[in-house]
PDB file of C-alpha atoms in Angstrom:
ATOM      1  CA  MET A   1     105.100  81.117  81.060  1.00 95.00           C
ATOM      2  CA  THR A   2     101.610  81.529  82.513  1.00 97.00           C
ATOM      3  CA  ARG A   3     100.973  77.837  82.062  1.00 97.00           C
ATOM      4  CA  LEU A   4     104.300  77.048  83.715  1.00 97.00           C
ATOM      5  CA  VAL A   5     103.363  79.135  86.775  1.00 98.00           C
ATOM      6  CA  ILE A   6      99.967  77.432  86.917  1.00 98.00           C
ATOM      7  CA  ALA A   7     101.622  74.010  86.706  1.00 98.00           C
ATOM      8  CA  LEU A   8     103.996  74.966  89.540  1.00 97.00           C
ATOM      9  CA  ASN A   9     101.024  76.026  91.654  1.00 97.00           C
ATOM     10  CA  PHE A  10      99.412  72.615  91.214  1.00 97.00           C
ATOM     11  CA  ILE A  11     102.675  70.695  91.715  1.00 97.00           C
ATOM     12  CA  VAL A  12     103.421  72.533  94.968  1.00 97.00           C
ATOM     13  CA  PHE A  13      99.793  72.077  96.067  1.00 96.00           C
ATOM     14  CA  ALA A  14     100.031  68.327  95.432  1.00 96.00           C
ATOM     15  CA  ILE A  15     103.361  68.020  97.270  1.00 95.00           C
ATOM     16  CA  CYS A  16     102.127  70.027 100.272  1.00 94.00           C
ATOM     17  CA  ASN A  17      99.050  67.833 100.538  1.00 92.00           C
ATOM     18  CA  SER A  18     100.878  64.527 100.133  1.00 93.00           C
ATOM     19  CA  VAL A  19     103.398  64.838 102.975  1.00 89.00           C
ATOM     20  CA  ASN A  20     102.832  64.923 106.711  1.00 76.00           C
ATOM     21  CA  LEU A  21     105.076  67.954 107.236  1.00 79.00           C
ATOM     22  CA  ARG A  22     103.660  71.465 107.610  1.00 88.00           C
ATOM     23  CA  LEU A  23     105.124  72.618 104.314  1.00 93.00           C
ATOM     24  CA  ASP A  24     102.580  75.435 104.205  1.00 92.00           C
ATOM     25  CA  VAL A  25     104.312  76.971 107.256  1.00 94.00           C
ATOM     26  CA  ILE A  26     107.826  76.287 105.931  1.00 95.00           C
ATOM     27  CA  LEU A  27     107.053  77.628 102.441  1.00 96.00           C
ATOM     28  CA  GLY A  28     104.374  80.219 103.302  1.00 96.00           C
ATOM     29  CA  LEU A  29     105.196  83.739 104.419  1.00 97.00           C
ATOM     30  CA  ASN A  30     105.324  84.185 108.201  1.00 96.00           C
ATOM     31  CA  VAL A  31     107.579  85.422 111.021  1.00 96.00           C
ATOM     32  CA  LEU A  32     109.974  82.519 110.432  1.00 95.00           C
ATOM     33  CA  PHE A  33     111.221  84.578 107.479  1.00 95.00           C
ATOM     34  CA  TYR A  34     112.706  87.004 110.007  1.00 94.00           C
ATOM     35  CA  THR A  35     113.213  84.958 113.161  1.00 94.00           C
ATOM     36  CA  ASP A  36     114.636  81.758 111.650  1.00 95.00           C
ATOM     37  CA  GLY A  37     116.084  82.973 108.349  1.00 95.00           C
ATOM     38  CA  PHE A  38     113.569  81.273 106.063  1.00 97.00           C
ATOM     39  CA  PHE A  39     114.740  83.560 103.246  1.00 97.00           C
ATOM     40  CA  TRP A  40     112.904  81.606 100.521  1.00 97.00           C
ATOM     41  CA  GLN A  41     109.422  82.435 101.834  1.00 98.00           C
ATOM     42  CA  PRO A  42     108.800  85.606  99.760  1.00 98.00           C
ATOM     43  CA  LEU A  43     109.168  83.456  96.635  1.00 98.00           C
ATOM     44  CA  THR A  44     107.734  80.112  97.717  1.00 97.00           C
ATOM     45  CA  SER A  45     104.625  81.563  99.378  1.00 98.00           C
ATOM     46  CA  MET A  46     103.331  82.476  95.890  1.00 97.00           C
ATOM     47  CA  PHE A  47     103.087  78.800  94.984  1.00 98.00           C
ATOM     48  CA  VAL A  48     101.506  77.430  98.187  1.00 97.00           C
ATOM     49  CA  HIS A  49      97.718  77.454  98.506  1.00 96.00           C
ATOM     50  CA  ALA A  50      95.416  76.813 101.438  1.00 94.00           C
ATOM     51  CA  ASN A  51      93.027  74.416  99.680  1.00 94.00           C
ATOM     52  CA  LEU A  52      91.798  73.239  96.295  1.00 96.00           C
ATOM     53  CA  ILE A  53      89.309  76.104  95.886  1.00 95.00           C
ATOM     54  CA  HIS A  54      92.098  78.605  96.610  1.00 95.00           C
ATOM     55  CA  VAL A  55      94.450  77.183  93.962  1.00 97.00           C
ATOM     56  CA  LEU A  56      91.615  76.851  91.426  1.00 97.00           C
ATOM     57  CA  MET A  57      90.447  80.450  91.879  1.00 95.00           C
ATOM     58  CA  ASN A  58      93.964  81.862  91.727  1.00 96.00           C
ATOM     59  CA  THR A  59      94.915  79.877  88.646  1.00 97.00           C
ATOM     60  CA  ALA A  60      91.689  80.836  86.834  1.00 97.00           C
ATOM     61  CA  VAL A  61      92.411  84.531  87.390  1.00 96.00           C
ATOM     62  CA  LEU A  62      96.098  84.023  86.622  1.00 97.00           C
ATOM     63  CA  TYR A  63      95.263  82.302  83.353  1.00 98.00           C
ATOM     64  CA  SER A  64      92.893  85.106  82.324  1.00 96.00           C
ATOM     65  CA  PHE A  65      95.230  87.980  83.067  1.00 96.00           C
ATOM     66  CA  GLY A  66      98.582  86.219  82.808  1.00 97.00           C
ATOM     67  CA  THR A  67      98.051  85.166  79.210  1.00 97.00           C
ATOM     68  CA  LEU A  68      96.969  88.713  78.372  1.00 96.00           C
ATOM     69  CA  PHE A  69     100.120  90.233  79.847  1.00 96.00           C
ATOM     70  CA  GLU A  70     102.322  87.489  78.479  1.00 97.00           C
ATOM     71  CA  ARG A  71     101.163  88.464  74.990  1.00 96.00           C
ATOM     72  CA  TYR A  72     101.630  92.166  75.821  1.00 95.00           C
ATOM     73  CA  PHE A  73     105.130  91.930  77.351  1.00 96.00           C
ATOM     74  CA  GLY A  74     106.421  88.618  76.044  1.00 97.00           C
ATOM     75  CA  GLY A  75     107.129  85.538  78.155  1.00 97.00           C
ATOM     76  CA  ARG A  76     110.438  86.564  79.713  1.00 97.00           C
ATOM     77  CA  LYS A  77     109.341  90.038  80.748  1.00 97.00           C
ATOM     78  CA  PHE A  78     106.022  88.701  82.038  1.00 97.00           C
ATOM     79  CA  ILE A  79     107.679  86.080  84.264  1.00 97.00           C
ATOM     80  CA  PHE A  80     110.160  88.682  85.521  1.00 97.00           C
ATOM     81  CA  ILE A  81     107.334  91.073  86.442  1.00 96.00           C
ATOM     82  CA  TYR A  82     105.303  88.288  88.036  1.00 97.00           C
ATOM     83  CA  LEU A  83     108.122  86.838  90.147  1.00 97.00           C
ATOM     84  CA  VAL A  84     109.937  90.031  91.142  1.00 96.00           C
ATOM     85  CA  GLY A  85     106.636  91.829  91.738  1.00 96.00           C
ATOM     86  CA  GLY A  86     105.352  88.881  93.754  1.00 97.00           C
ATOM     87  CA  ILE A  87     108.502  88.825  95.883  1.00 98.00           C
ATOM     88  CA  LEU A  88     108.262  92.578  96.465  1.00 97.00           C
ATOM     89  CA  THR A  89     104.591  92.187  97.413  1.00 98.00           C
ATOM     90  CA  SER A  90     105.545  89.419  99.848  1.00 98.00           C
ATOM     91  CA  ILE A  91     108.287  91.478 101.458  1.00 97.00           C
ATOM     92  CA  LEU A  92     105.989  94.474 101.915  1.00 97.00           C
ATOM     93  CA  SER A  93     103.226  92.183 103.203  1.00 98.00           C
ATOM     94  CA  PHE A  94     105.691  90.818 105.711  1.00 97.00           C
ATOM     95  CA  VAL A  95     105.717  94.228 107.404  1.00 96.00           C
ATOM     96  CA  PHE A  96     102.013  93.735 108.224  1.00 94.00           C
ATOM     97  CA  ILE A  97     102.593  90.137 109.324  1.00 96.00           C
ATOM     98  CA  TYR A  98     105.521  91.097 111.544  1.00 96.00           C
ATOM     99  CA  PHE A  99     103.732  93.974 113.281  1.00 94.00           C
ATOM    100  CA  SER A 100     100.667  91.787 113.835  1.00 93.00           C
ATOM    101  CA  PHE A 101     102.913  89.233 115.485  1.00 95.00           C
ATOM    102  CA  ILE A 102     104.839  91.604 117.751  1.00 95.00           C
ATOM    103  CA  ASN A 103     101.738  93.619 118.717  1.00 95.00           C
ATOM    104  CA  GLY A 104      99.238  90.835 119.251  1.00 90.00           C
ATOM    105  CA  GLY A 105     101.182  87.623 119.115  1.00 86.00           C
ATOM    106  CA  GLU A 106      99.098  86.438 116.149  1.00 90.00           C
ATOM    107  CA  PHE A 107     100.978  84.025 113.888  1.00 93.00           C
ATOM    108  CA  ILE A 108      99.914  84.794 110.321  1.00 95.00           C
ATOM    109  CA  ASN A 109     100.937  82.439 107.533  1.00 95.00           C
ATOM    110  CA  THR A 110     100.278  83.960 104.120  1.00 96.00           C
ATOM    111  CA  VAL A 111      99.995  81.658 101.132  1.00 97.00           C
ATOM    112  CA  GLY A 112      98.820  82.038  97.561  1.00 96.00           C
ATOM    113  CA  ALA A 113      99.419  83.786  94.284  1.00 97.00           C
ATOM    114  CA  SER A 114      96.904  86.570  94.901  1.00 95.00           C
ATOM    115  CA  GLY A 115      99.491  89.264  95.642  1.00 96.00           C
ATOM    116  CA  ALA A 116     101.385  88.555  92.419  1.00 97.00           C
ATOM    117  CA  ILE A 117      98.139  88.319  90.446  1.00 97.00           C
ATOM    118  CA  SER A 118      97.010  91.641  91.910  1.00 97.00           C
ATOM    119  CA  ILE A 119     100.052  93.240  90.277  1.00 97.00           C
ATOM    120  CA  LEU A 120      98.549  92.337  86.919  1.00 97.00           C
ATOM    121  CA  LEU A 121      95.225  93.923  87.872  1.00 97.00           C
ATOM    122  CA  GLY A 122      96.993  97.102  88.982  1.00 97.00           C
ATOM    123  CA  MET A 123      98.855  97.263  85.677  1.00 97.00           C
ATOM    124  CA  LEU A 124      95.596  96.805  83.793  1.00 97.00           C
ATOM    125  CA  VAL A 125      94.056  99.761  85.648  1.00 96.00           C
ATOM    126  CA  PHE A 126      96.864 101.922  84.303  1.00 96.00           C
ATOM    127  CA  LEU A 127      96.579 100.571  80.755  1.00 95.00           C
ATOM    128  CA  ASP A 128      92.778 100.522  80.486  1.00 95.00           C
ATOM    129  CA  LYS A 129      91.211 103.589  82.087  1.00 93.00           C
ATOM    130  CA  GLN A 130      87.762 102.421  80.916  1.00 95.00           C
ATOM    131  CA  SER A 131      87.982  99.356  83.158  1.00 93.00           C
ATOM    132  CA  ALA A 132      89.555 101.126  86.145  1.00 94.00           C
ATOM    133  CA  LYS A 133      86.389 101.446  88.273  1.00 95.00           C
ATOM    134  CA  GLY A 134      85.449  97.816  87.711  1.00 95.00           C
ATOM    135  CA  LEU A 135      88.938  96.572  88.502  1.00 95.00           C
ATOM    136  CA  VAL A 136      89.181  98.660  91.673  1.00 96.00           C
ATOM    137  CA  LEU A 137      85.799  97.285  92.750  1.00 96.00           C
ATOM    138  CA  ALA A 138      86.967  93.748  91.910  1.00 95.00           C
ATOM    139  CA  ILE A 139      90.152  94.054  93.993  1.00 96.00           C
ATOM    140  CA  LEU A 140      88.170  95.453  96.915  1.00 96.00           C
ATOM    141  CA  LEU A 141      85.616  92.630  96.701  1.00 95.00           C
ATOM    142  CA  MET A 142      88.334  89.967  96.403  1.00 93.00           C
ATOM    143  CA  SER A 143      90.115  91.519  99.362  1.00 95.00           C
ATOM    144  CA  PHE A 144      87.268  92.076 101.796  1.00 96.00           C
ATOM    145  CA  ALA A 145      84.143  90.074 100.817  1.00 95.00           C
ATOM    146  CA  PRO A 146      85.565  86.696 101.973  1.00 94.00           C
ATOM    147  CA  MET A 147      86.093  88.132 105.458  1.00 93.00           C
ATOM    148  CA  LEU A 148      82.347  88.818 105.712  1.00 94.00           C
ATOM    149  CA  VAL A 149      81.783  85.057 105.761  1.00 93.00           C
ATOM    150  CA  GLY A 150      84.695  84.322 108.089  1.00 92.00           C
ATOM    151  CA  ILE A 151      87.382  83.409 105.577  1.00 92.00           C
ATOM    152  CA  LYS A 152      90.813  84.710 106.525  1.00 91.00           C
ATOM    153  CA  ILE A 153      92.432  86.431 103.610  1.00 93.00           C
ATOM    154  CA  ALA A 154      95.620  88.425 103.062  1.00 95.00           C
ATOM    155  CA  TRP A 155      93.763  91.567 101.975  1.00 96.00           C
ATOM    156  CA  TYR A 156      96.922  93.622 102.478  1.00 97.00           C
ATOM    157  CA  SER A 157      98.779  91.502  99.888  1.00 97.00           C
ATOM    158  CA  HIS A 158      96.034  92.164  97.354  1.00 97.00           C
ATOM    159  CA  LEU A 159      96.170  95.918  97.914  1.00 98.00           C
ATOM    160  CA  ILE A 160      99.980  96.035  97.970  1.00 98.00           C
ATOM    161  CA  GLY A 161     100.264  94.001  94.754  1.00 98.00           C
ATOM    162  CA  PHE A 162      97.602  96.134  93.064  1.00 98.00           C
ATOM    163  CA  ALA A 163      99.463  99.329  94.009  1.00 98.00           C
ATOM    164  CA  ILE A 164     102.808  97.901  92.864  1.00 97.00           C
ATOM    165  CA  GLY A 165     101.361  96.951  89.477  1.00 97.00           C
ATOM    166  CA  TYR A 166      99.875 100.376  88.954  1.00 97.00           C
ATOM    167  CA  LEU A 167     103.019 102.189  90.087  1.00 97.00           C
ATOM    168  CA  LEU A 168     105.308 100.043  87.919  1.00 96.00           C
ATOM    169  CA  LEU A 169     103.600 101.339  84.811  1.00 95.00           C
ATOM    170  CA  ARG A 170     102.738 104.811  86.109  1.00 95.00           C
ATOM    171  CA  PHE A 171     106.407 105.575  86.736  1.00 95.00           C
ATOM    172  CA  ARG A 172     107.604 103.550  83.735  1.00 90.00           C
ATOM    173  CA  LEU A 173     109.665 101.188  85.844  1.00 88.00           C
ATOM    174  CA  ILE A 174     109.128  98.350  83.381  1.00 83.00           C
TER     175      ILE A 174
END
């Protein structure tokens, strides 16, 4: 299943970069989800990436942790956790996007698998207390370090996904 998700990331990346339409805005997560009924965005935004480096970094991390959790949970349960958790992360991230838009007029378009991948990191913190400090530091660095060099990043999606992953296991919801 992990390989299937990775393949979908690359297929969507190739399609988005081969057409002249702004598929990143149609498929990414933004205020069109609410204002124009683009109900698919919480799912599709997980498969759209800003550039080649973005898709490569996300798929490298997804491969590392996805294969681990796929072995732990099995393929069906892993894909369920990844997709449903990713959609939930997107919906909660939309709250930030929406309030940014109505309070400052800033149009934010969130793309990438990072929120769904962060769920896996949050679950690992619960399962492996020895690695907890390192994983918390990693999520903080992934969320905020790029902004120090001017790269816009959906830090809130990382933190939301991380919290969801931890809470899913902490309260035995999966």
